Amino acid sequence: MDWFPLINSVRIAAISTVIIFFVGIFAAYYIAKAPRAIKGVLDVILTLPLVLPPTVVGYLLLRLLGPKRIIGAWFLKVFDIKLTMTWWSGIFATTVVIFPLMYRTARGAFESFDETLAYSGQALGLSNTYIFWRIRMPYCRQGILAGTVLAFARALGEYGATSMLAGYIPGRTATISTTVYQLWRTNDDALAFKWVCINLAISFVVLLAVNMLEKKNNGKPDRTARKKAGV
């Protein structure tokens, strides 16, 4: 059994999750503090990939990253790098698809933050950087954690946009999802079912671990944040 689809799926999901973890957190933090009109417009733009069919997202990315399109042609000409039909092309697809999950959950967590903790920290002379990472983030940790895990699980099973941008090349761009589809097309139901079970097992373990972690740390982030803010 060729394990490349599993390795490729995990590395694409992991890299995409790391990217959207930081981008999603900072986008959520600043947009949550923006005026209502600006927040509404940005919310619509950043959440669109969540409601659009993945194939539509993949098509739009192809219009940008294809070798004959604006960005893709520029990269190909200047750096001799093709942005489609490579294993890391899947990173572009999954990053766009899973970003709204991280952004929405992180923004909800930041909006529930008790700002008196930040004001207390400022009164004690703490820097904004310290307040963000040592007070705000611990307070919002459960929401951030939920968004991160959901994003990773979604990235692991992403098919539509990935299949359009990275395609299916055995040993090069194949992921679990694209492999299942190709095996189904070739009537290899037994092997397709094995990959489905592998995907289910990974998702189950990840979600179970997060649920256990949430129960273990229930209430601790709030107390820790208040202690560091001197409240």
XYZ file of N, CA and C in Angstrom:
693
model
N 0.846 -1.207 0.000
C 0.000 0.000 0.000
C 0.878 1.252 0.000
N 0.629 2.136 -0.950
C 1.404 3.366 -1.072
C 0.887 4.388 -0.055
N 1.762 4.828 0.860
C 1.362 5.748 1.920
C 1.584 7.216 1.552
N 1.967 7.477 0.311
C 2.219 8.864 -0.072
C 0.992 9.763 0.109
N -0.213 9.327 -0.267
C -1.378 10.204 -0.064
C -1.557 10.654 1.377
N -1.272 9.760 2.327
C -1.390 10.133 3.738
C -0.338 11.167 4.121
N 0.913 10.910 3.732
C 2.003 11.841 4.046
C 1.733 13.205 3.419
N 1.313 13.195 2.176
C 1.060 14.449 1.469
C -0.111 15.202 2.086
N -1.171 14.479 2.445
C -2.342 15.126 3.048
C -1.985 15.767 4.384
N -1.206 15.049 5.201
C -0.853 15.563 6.520
C 0.052 16.787 6.406
N 1.029 16.752 5.504
C 1.937 17.899 5.404
C 1.225 19.117 4.825
N 0.326 18.908 3.857
C -0.440 20.031 3.311
C -1.344 20.615 4.388
N -2.040 19.749 5.123
C -2.936 20.217 6.183
C -2.165 20.930 7.285
N -0.999 20.394 7.659
C -0.205 20.987 8.735
C 0.324 22.363 8.340
N 0.878 22.467 7.143
C 1.423 23.762 6.693
C 0.313 24.787 6.545
N -0.809 24.377 5.962
C -1.943 25.290 5.791
C -2.468 25.767 7.140
N -2.521 24.863 8.109
C -3.028 25.218 9.432
C -2.107 26.207 10.131
N -0.803 26.014 10.003
C 0.147 26.960 10.597
C -0.034 28.348 9.986
N -0.220 28.395 8.674
C -0.389 29.682 7.988
C -1.637 30.398 8.467
N -2.770 29.685 8.446
C -4.025 30.350 8.813
C -4.112 30.596 10.320
N -3.319 29.878 11.106
C -3.316 30.140 12.551
C -2.892 31.577 12.815
N -1.773 31.991 12.240
C -1.281 33.341 12.473
C -2.069 34.388 11.688
N -2.319 34.113 10.418
C -3.061 35.075 9.603
C -4.480 35.243 10.126
N -5.119 34.132 10.471
C -6.494 34.185 10.959
C -6.613 34.918 12.278
N -5.657 34.672 13.193
C -5.688 35.322 14.503
C -5.550 36.835 14.363
N -4.573 37.270 13.591
C -4.349 38.710 13.478
C -5.452 39.401 12.675
N -5.983 38.718 11.661
C -7.119 39.280 10.930
C -8.323 39.404 11.856
N -8.583 38.376 12.641
C -9.715 38.396 13.570
C -9.543 39.480 14.629
N -8.322 39.635 15.124
C -8.060 40.605 16.192
C -8.313 42.039 15.723
N -7.790 42.380 14.563
C -7.925 43.756 14.092
C -9.313 44.041 13.522
N -9.917 43.046 12.876
C -11.253 43.261 12.323
C -12.290 43.351 13.434
N -12.084 42.607 14.520
C -13.008 42.679 15.647
C -13.052 44.082 16.252
N -11.962 44.854 16.093
C -11.887 46.200 16.654
C -12.247 47.270 15.623
N -12.542 46.860 14.390
C -12.844 47.802 13.312
C -14.270 48.333 13.442
N -14.552 49.486 12.811
C -15.921 50.000 12.791
C -16.888 49.003 12.152
N -18.163 49.094 12.531
C -19.133 48.094 12.105
C -19.231 47.973 10.588
N -19.220 49.086 9.860
C -19.378 49.040 8.402
C -18.197 48.312 7.754
N -16.984 48.669 8.190
C -15.788 48.027 7.637
C -15.760 46.554 8.015
N -16.125 46.259 9.254
C -16.157 44.879 9.719
C -17.118 44.036 8.886
N -18.271 44.602 8.557
C -19.252 43.855 7.767
C -18.733 43.501 6.383
N -18.088 44.472 5.732
C -17.560 44.228 4.383
C -16.447 43.191 4.419
N -15.518 43.360 5.343
C -14.399 42.416 5.445
C -14.880 41.019 5.835
N -15.891 40.954 6.677
C -16.450 39.665 7.065
C -16.974 38.904 5.848
N -17.683 39.613 5.005
C -18.236 38.978 3.797
C -17.127 38.456 2.899
N -16.099 39.275 2.690
C -14.999 38.883 1.805
C -14.236 37.679 2.352
N -13.905 37.728 3.641
C -13.078 36.679 4.232
C -13.843 35.385 4.500
N -15.165 35.476 4.566
C -15.966 34.283 4.850
C -16.485 33.627 3.579
N -16.341 34.276 2.450
C -16.853 33.729 1.182
C -16.409 32.293 0.899
N -15.126 31.955 1.087
C -14.712 30.568 0.796
C -15.451 29.518 1.612
N -16.051 29.944 2.742
C -16.779 29.002 3.582
C -18.105 28.596 2.964
N -18.702 29.494 2.177
C -20.020 29.218 1.600
C -19.955 28.875 0.116
N -18.846 29.208 -0.529
C -18.698 28.863 -1.938
C -18.371 27.379 -2.093
N -18.842 26.745 -3.150
C -18.434 25.357 -3.412
C -16.921 25.291 -3.598
N -16.255 24.280 -3.048
C -14.798 24.180 -3.183
C -14.319 24.213 -4.630
N -15.124 23.665 -5.537
C -14.715 23.695 -6.945
C -14.700 25.122 -7.488
N -15.602 25.955 -6.989
C -15.608 27.356 -7.398
C -14.366 28.060 -6.862
N -14.012 27.762 -5.613
C -12.784 28.323 -5.041
C -11.580 27.883 -5.868
N -11.555 26.605 -6.237
C -10.462 26.096 -7.054
C -10.402 26.769 -8.409
N -11.561 27.012 -9.006
C -11.605 27.680 -10.313
C -11.058 29.102 -10.208
N -11.467 29.830 -9.162
C -10.988 31.201 -8.984
C -9.475 31.229 -8.752
N -8.971 30.255 -8.004
C -7.522 30.180 -7.788
C -6.786 29.877 -9.087
N -7.379 29.037 -9.903
C -6.767 28.749 -11.208
C -6.708 30.002 -12.078
N -7.721 30.851 -11.936
C -7.734 32.096 -12.706
C -6.614 33.041 -12.270
N -6.107 32.839 -11.064
C -5.017 33.675 -10.563
C -3.657 33.011 -10.690
N -3.607 31.711 -10.403
C -2.325 31.015 -10.291
C -1.976 30.151 -11.484
N -2.892 30.015 -12.432
C -2.606 29.222 -13.617
C -1.411 29.763 -14.384
N -0.694 28.925 -15.129
C 0.527 29.362 -15.833
C 0.293 30.445 -16.884
N -0.958 30.641 -17.288
C -1.265 31.678 -18.278
C -2.066 32.809 -17.661
N -2.142 32.833 -16.337
C -2.889 33.876 -15.642
C -1.935 34.872 -14.991
N -2.488 35.889 -14.337
C -1.695 37.023 -13.863
C -0.542 36.602 -12.952
N -0.873 36.050 -11.825
C 0.165 35.708 -10.845
C 0.982 34.507 -11.300
N 0.291 33.488 -11.795
C 0.987 32.283 -12.230
C 1.978 32.541 -13.345
N 1.593 33.363 -14.314
C 2.480 33.678 -15.432
C 3.701 34.465 -14.957
N 3.488 35.364 -13.991
C 4.593 36.167 -13.468
C 5.607 35.284 -12.739
N 5.134 34.382 -11.900
C 6.034 33.475 -11.192
C 6.781 32.568 -12.168
N 6.089 32.125 -13.187
C 6.715 31.239 -14.160
C 7.791 31.971 -14.952
N 7.542 33.230 -15.271
C 8.492 34.004 -16.054
C 9.685 34.458 -15.231
N 9.435 34.954 -14.023
C 10.500 35.534 -13.207
C 11.289 34.470 -12.455
N 10.579 33.509 -11.844
C 11.237 32.516 -10.983
C 11.261 31.118 -11.587
N 10.628 30.955 -12.740
C 10.521 29.651 -13.384
C 9.866 28.630 -12.434
N 8.844 29.096 -11.715
C 8.112 28.256 -10.763
C 6.666 28.143 -11.222
N 6.203 26.917 -11.342
C 4.814 26.675 -11.705
C 3.992 26.505 -10.436
N 2.927 27.284 -10.295
C 2.145 27.303 -9.068
C 1.008 26.287 -9.052
N 0.847 25.547 -10.122
C -0.217 24.542 -10.169
C 0.389 23.165 -10.457
N -0.401 22.127 -10.131
C -0.020 20.732 -10.389
C 1.294 20.329 -9.708
N 1.501 20.844 -8.497
C 2.597 20.407 -7.638
C 1.989 20.072 -6.277
N 2.740 19.373 -5.420
C 2.155 19.008 -4.132
C 1.847 20.223 -3.285
N 2.702 21.243 -3.388
C 2.445 22.421 -2.569
C 1.386 23.339 -3.160
N 0.896 23.033 -4.359
C -0.263 23.765 -4.885
C -1.477 23.522 -3.992
N -1.503 22.333 -3.378
C -2.594 22.027 -2.468
C -2.619 22.941 -1.256
N -1.463 23.494 -0.888
C -1.408 24.409 0.251
C -2.203 25.675 -0.049
N -2.063 26.191 -1.277
C -2.834 27.380 -1.655
C -4.324 27.107 -1.528
N -4.745 25.949 -2.050
C -6.166 25.605 -2.059
C -6.705 25.436 -0.641
N -6.018 24.628 0.167
C -6.529 24.364 1.511
C -6.457 25.596 2.405
N -5.442 26.424 2.222
C -5.329 27.642 3.034
C -6.535 28.545 2.826
N -6.928 28.725 1.567
C -8.078 29.575 1.273
C -9.367 28.958 1.800
N -9.510 27.648 1.653
C -10.739 26.973 2.057
C -10.921 26.975 3.574
N -9.840 26.754 4.329
C -9.971 26.617 5.786
C -9.813 27.939 6.527
N -9.364 28.978 5.851
C -9.162 30.259 6.532
C -10.408 30.761 7.257
N -11.598 30.725 6.641
C -12.786 31.246 7.338
C -13.085 30.542 8.652
N -12.777 29.247 8.750
C -13.019 28.529 9.998
C -12.194 29.107 11.138
N -10.927 29.359 10.857
C -10.049 29.933 11.870
C -10.437 31.373 12.171
N -10.710 32.126 11.140
C -11.031 33.541 11.305
C -12.299 33.735 12.131
N -13.362 32.998 11.795
C -14.639 33.180 12.481
C -14.565 32.765 13.952
N -13.934 31.642 14.224
C -13.843 31.189 15.611
C -12.938 32.099 16.434
N -11.841 32.551 15.831
C -10.933 33.451 16.545
C -11.599 34.801 16.804
N -12.321 35.299 15.831
C -12.992 36.588 16.017
C -14.051 36.504 17.108
N -14.791 35.399 17.129
C -15.776 35.215 18.188
C -15.130 35.159 19.566
N -13.966 34.512 19.632
C -13.249 34.425 20.905
C -12.756 35.800 21.355
N -12.225 36.594 20.427
C -11.727 37.919 20.775
C -12.859 38.856 21.190
N -14.015 38.714 20.554
C -15.145 39.579 20.886
C -15.711 39.263 22.266
N -15.468 38.039 22.753
C -15.940 37.665 24.086
C -14.922 38.008 25.178
N -13.768 38.527 24.774
C -12.709 38.848 25.731
C -13.118 40.005 26.634
N -12.846 39.888 27.911
C -13.141 40.941 28.883
C -12.070 42.024 28.786
N -12.406 43.146 28.159
C -11.421 44.201 27.900
C -10.884 44.840 29.174
N -11.576 44.658 30.304
C -11.052 45.220 31.549
C -9.707 44.586 31.913
N -9.483 43.351 31.451
C -8.187 42.712 31.692
C -7.071 43.444 30.947
N -7.365 43.853 29.717
C -6.373 44.600 28.932
C -6.122 45.960 29.562
N -7.199 46.628 30.003
C -7.038 47.937 30.631
C -6.235 47.824 31.926
N -6.466 46.753 32.668
C -5.715 46.540 33.913
C -4.238 46.325 33.625
N -3.975 45.545 32.577
C -2.590 45.308 32.196
C -1.891 46.575 31.760
N -2.603 47.440 31.007
C -2.028 48.709 30.575
C -1.750 49.616 31.770
N -2.663 49.578 32.747
C -2.477 50.404 33.944
C -1.246 49.973 34.735
N -0.906 48.686 34.636
C 0.287 48.171 35.321
C 1.559 48.380 34.505
N 1.412 48.965 33.316
C 2.578 49.247 32.483
C 2.979 48.120 31.554
N 2.106 47.139 31.358
C 2.425 46.029 30.464
C 2.289 46.474 29.014
N 3.164 45.952 28.164
C 3.122 46.313 26.750
C 1.941 45.633 26.065
N 1.534 46.199 24.922
C 0.422 45.615 24.168
C 0.767 44.217 23.670
N 2.032 44.004 23.332
C 2.463 42.671 22.890
C 2.315 41.654 24.012
N 2.753 42.063 25.203
C 2.627 41.170 26.362
C 1.161 40.884 26.650
N 0.342 41.902 26.616
C -1.092 41.733 26.892
C -1.732 40.794 25.885
N -1.335 40.920 24.624
C -1.935 40.078 23.586
C -1.583 38.611 23.790
N -0.279 38.338 23.957
C 0.170 36.937 24.000
C 0.012 36.295 25.373
N 0.097 37.054 26.452
C 0.085 36.466 27.793
C -1.247 36.635 28.519
N -2.110 37.515 28.026
C -3.406 37.722 28.680
C -4.568 37.413 27.740
N -4.558 38.082 26.576
C -5.678 37.882 25.643
C -5.703 36.467 25.079
N -4.576 35.967 24.626
C -4.534 34.639 24.019
C -4.895 33.521 25.005
N -4.357 33.528 26.249
C -4.794 32.494 27.200
C -6.289 32.547 27.483
N -6.834 33.754 27.554
C -8.270 33.913 27.806
C -9.093 33.320 26.658
N -8.616 33.503 25.426
C -9.347 33.064 24.239
C -8.870 31.709 23.725
N -8.087 31.012 24.534
C -7.426 29.807 24.045
C -8.387 28.739 23.546
N -9.508 28.558 24.221
C -10.421 27.494 23.822
C -10.995 27.736 22.430
N -11.372 28.989 22.139
C -11.889 29.305 20.809
C -10.831 29.169 19.736
N -9.619 29.625 20.058
C -8.507 29.521 19.117
C -8.191 28.053 18.839
N -8.167 27.252 19.898
C -7.873 25.831 19.749
C -8.927 25.132 18.896
N -10.188 25.459 19.145
C -11.270 24.849 18.368
C -11.144 25.198 16.893
N -10.856 26.462 16.594
C -10.706 26.874 15.207
C -9.532 26.206 14.527
N -8.430 26.052 15.254
C -7.247 25.421 14.688
C -7.489 23.965 14.337
N -8.115 23.246 15.262
C -8.364 21.821 15.029
C -9.391 21.609 13.923
N -10.440 22.397 13.919
C -11.442 22.284 12.855
C -10.819 22.584 11.496
N -9.940 23.576 11.473
C -9.270 23.926 10.224
C -8.382 22.782 9.744
N -7.630 22.175 10.665
C -6.758 21.055 10.290
C -7.574 19.876 9.770
N -8.659 19.545 10.478
C -9.496 18.427 10.051
C -10.114 18.699 8.683
N -10.523 19.944 8.470
C -11.107 20.308 7.163
C -10.057 20.250 6.070
N -8.847 20.701 6.367
C -7.763 20.669 5.380
C -7.398 19.237 5.016
N -7.441 18.357 5.996
C -7.084 16.961 5.764
C -8.043 16.293 4.780
N -9.291 16.719 4.794
C -10.279 16.097 3.911
C -10.657 16.939 2.703
N -9.937 18.044 2.466
C -10.287 18.932 1.352
C -10.098 18.224 0.006
N -11.068 18.389 -0.880
C -10.976 17.739 -2.182
C -11.158 18.702 -3.354
N -12.268 19.442 -3.359
C -12.653 20.208 -4.542
C -11.593 21.152 -5.081
N -11.171 22.109 -4.243
C -10.183 23.087 -4.692
C -8.825 22.436 -4.923
N -8.475 21.471 -4.085
C -7.187 20.790 -4.230
C -7.101 20.016 -5.530
N -8.173 19.323 -5.884
C -8.160 18.529 -7.112
C -8.012 19.409 -8.348
N -8.540 20.634 -8.302
C -8.450 21.528 -9.447
C -7.083 22.192 -9.534
N -6.495 22.506 -8.378
C -5.240 23.247 -8.388
C -4.022 22.329 -8.431
N -4.091 21.198 -7.719
C -2.956 20.277 -7.668
C -3.172 19.032 -8.522
N -4.428 18.720 -8.833
C -4.711 17.542 -9.636
C -4.433 16.242 -8.896
N -4.357 15.171 -9.651
C -4.043 13.871 -9.054
C -2.914 13.234 -9.848
N -1.727 13.261 -9.250
C -0.552 12.619 -9.845
C 0.016 11.674 -8.790
N -0.112 10.363 -8.988
C 0.379 9.406 -7.973
C 1.843 9.652 -7.621
N 2.121 9.704 -6.336
C 3.488 9.908 -5.885
C 3.962 11.336 -5.946
N 3.097 12.261 -6.408
C 3.514 13.657 -6.512
C 2.499 14.620 -5.891
N 1.235 14.506 -6.278
C 0.230 15.442 -5.751
C -0.952 14.738 -5.095
N -0.957 13.422 -5.096
C -2.105 12.677 -4.572
C -2.320 12.943 -3.085
N -3.565 13.151 -2.698
C -3.948 13.258 -1.297
C -4.949 12.138 -0.989
N -5.345 12.027 0.257
C -6.299 10.983 0.614
C -7.600 11.168 -0.158
N -8.097 12.394 -0.200
C -9.380 12.661 -0.854
C -9.332 12.379 -2.349
N -8.281 12.866 -3.021
C -8.199 12.637 -4.460
C -7.939 11.165 -4.762
N -7.232 10.489 -3.869
C -6.981 9.055 -4.052
C -8.270 8.253 -3.927
N -9.087 8.601 -2.943
C -10.379 7.915 -2.780
C -11.220 8.064 -4.035
N -11.248 9.276 -4.588
C -12.040 9.502 -5.797
C -11.505 8.687 -6.978
N -10.188 8.692 -7.150
C -9.606 7.955 -8.266
C -9.810 6.445 -8.108
N -9.694 5.950 -6.879
C -9.922 4.524 -6.646
C -11.381 4.154 -6.901
N -12.277 5.039 -6.541
C -13.704 4.802 -6.819
C -13.969 4.773 -8.317
N -13.317 5.688 -9.053
C -13.491 5.736 -10.506
C -12.993 4.459 -11.175
N -11.981 3.852 -10.593
C -11.410 2.632 -11.179
C -11.978 1.358 -10.548
N -13.055 1.536 -9.791
C -13.770 0.403 -9.177
C -12.940 -0.376 -8.152
N -11.975 0.298 -7.540
C -11.195 -0.336 -6.478
C -11.805 0.069 -5.136
N -12.989 -0.443 -4.859
C -13.722 -0.036 -3.659
C -13.026 -0.471 -2.377
N -12.358 -1.597 -2.386
C -11.717 -2.097 -1.176
C -10.626 -1.140 -0.695
N -9.757 -0.711 -1.611
C -8.685 0.202 -1.226
C -9.235 1.588 -0.911
N -10.256 2.007 -1.638
C -10.881 3.304 -1.362
C -11.452 3.329 0.051
N -12.077 2.211 0.453
C -12.653 2.131 1.788
C -11.570 2.174 2.866
N -10.402 1.599 2.590
C -9.296 1.654 3.545
C -8.856 3.101 3.789
N -8.774 3.882 2.698
C -8.370 5.273 2.842
C -9.442 6.077 3.566
N -10.689 5.766 3.330
C -11.774 6.439 4.048
C -11.660 6.159 5.550
N -11.391 4.918 5.900
C -11.237 4.547 7.317
C -10.050 5.253 7.952
N -8.953 5.386 7.201
C -7.774 6.083 7.714
C -8.111 7.550 8.002
N -8.814 8.164 7.072
C -9.203 9.566 7.256
C -10.129 9.721 8.451
N -11.079 8.815 8.589
C -11.998 8.859 9.722
C -11.248 8.679 11.041
N -10.299 7.761 11.061
C -9.544 7.492 12.286
C -8.734 8.711 12.715
N -8.067 9.352 11.771
C -7.264 10.533 12.096
C -8.160 11.650 12.628
N -9.268 11.908 11.954
C -10.184 12.965 12.377
C -10.753 12.670 13.758
N -11.092 11.412 13.995
C -11.659 11.027 15.296
C -10.647 11.252 16.413
N -9.411 10.840 16.193
C -8.367 10.984 17.219
C -8.104 12.456 17.516
N -8.028 13.271 16.474
C -7.753 14.702 16.667
C -8.865 15.363 17.460
N -10.103 15.127 17.079
C -11.231 15.747 17.768
C -11.374 15.230 19.203
N -11.096 13.947 19.403
C -11.158 13.384 20.747
C -10.105 14.012 21.651
N -8.901 14.198 21.118
C -7.825 14.815 21.894
C -8.182 16.232 22.302
N -8.802 16.979 21.389
C -9.181 18.354 21.696
C -10.270 18.397 22.760
N -11.255 17.512 22.648
C -12.316 17.458 23.653
C -11.744 17.159 25.037
N -10.786 16.239 25.093
C -10.162 15.909 26.375
C -9.364 17.096 26.915
N -8.691 17.804 26.019
C -7.902 18.962 26.436
C -8.801 20.083 26.944
N -9.947 20.277 26.299
C -10.878 21.315 26.718
C -11.417 21.024 28.117
N -11.732 19.762 28.397
C -12.234 19.398 29.720
C -11.158 19.590 30.787
N -9.910 19.260 30.419
C -8.810 19.368 31.368
C -8.514 20.807 31.722
N -8.629 21.715 30.718
C -8.255 23.107 30.929
C -9.448 24.026 31.119
N -10.613 23.454 31.339
C -11.822 24.255 31.480
C -11.689 25.231 32.656
N -11.758 26.531 32.320
C -11.694 27.566 33.345
C -10.298 28.060 33.644
N -9.250 27.311 33.304
C -7.881 27.725 33.622
C -7.424 28.954 32.845
N -7.703 29.064 31.527
C -7.235 30.239 30.792
C -7.741 31.531 31.395
N -9.031 31.550 31.839
C -9.599 32.762 32.406
C -8.868 33.163 33.681
N -8.647 32.216 34.578
C -7.966 32.520 35.839
C -6.521 32.961 35.602
N -5.861 32.285 34.647
C -4.468 32.658 34.341
C -4.377 34.068 33.796
N -5.283 34.415 32.881
C -5.269 35.744 32.289
C -5.534 36.816 33.345
N -6.476 36.557 34.242
C -6.784 37.542 35.279
C -5.596 37.728 36.234
N -4.919 36.642 36.543
C -3.776 36.721 37.442
C -2.654 37.554 36.833
N -2.373 37.325 35.525
C -1.299 38.069 34.866
C -1.650 39.537 34.686
N -2.961 39.838 34.594
C -3.375 41.239 34.442
C -3.483 41.949 35.790
N -3.282 41.174 36.865
C -3.327 41.776 38.187
C -4.733 41.993 38.705
N -5.720 41.245 38.129
C -7.115 41.413 38.535
C -7.475 40.354 39.559
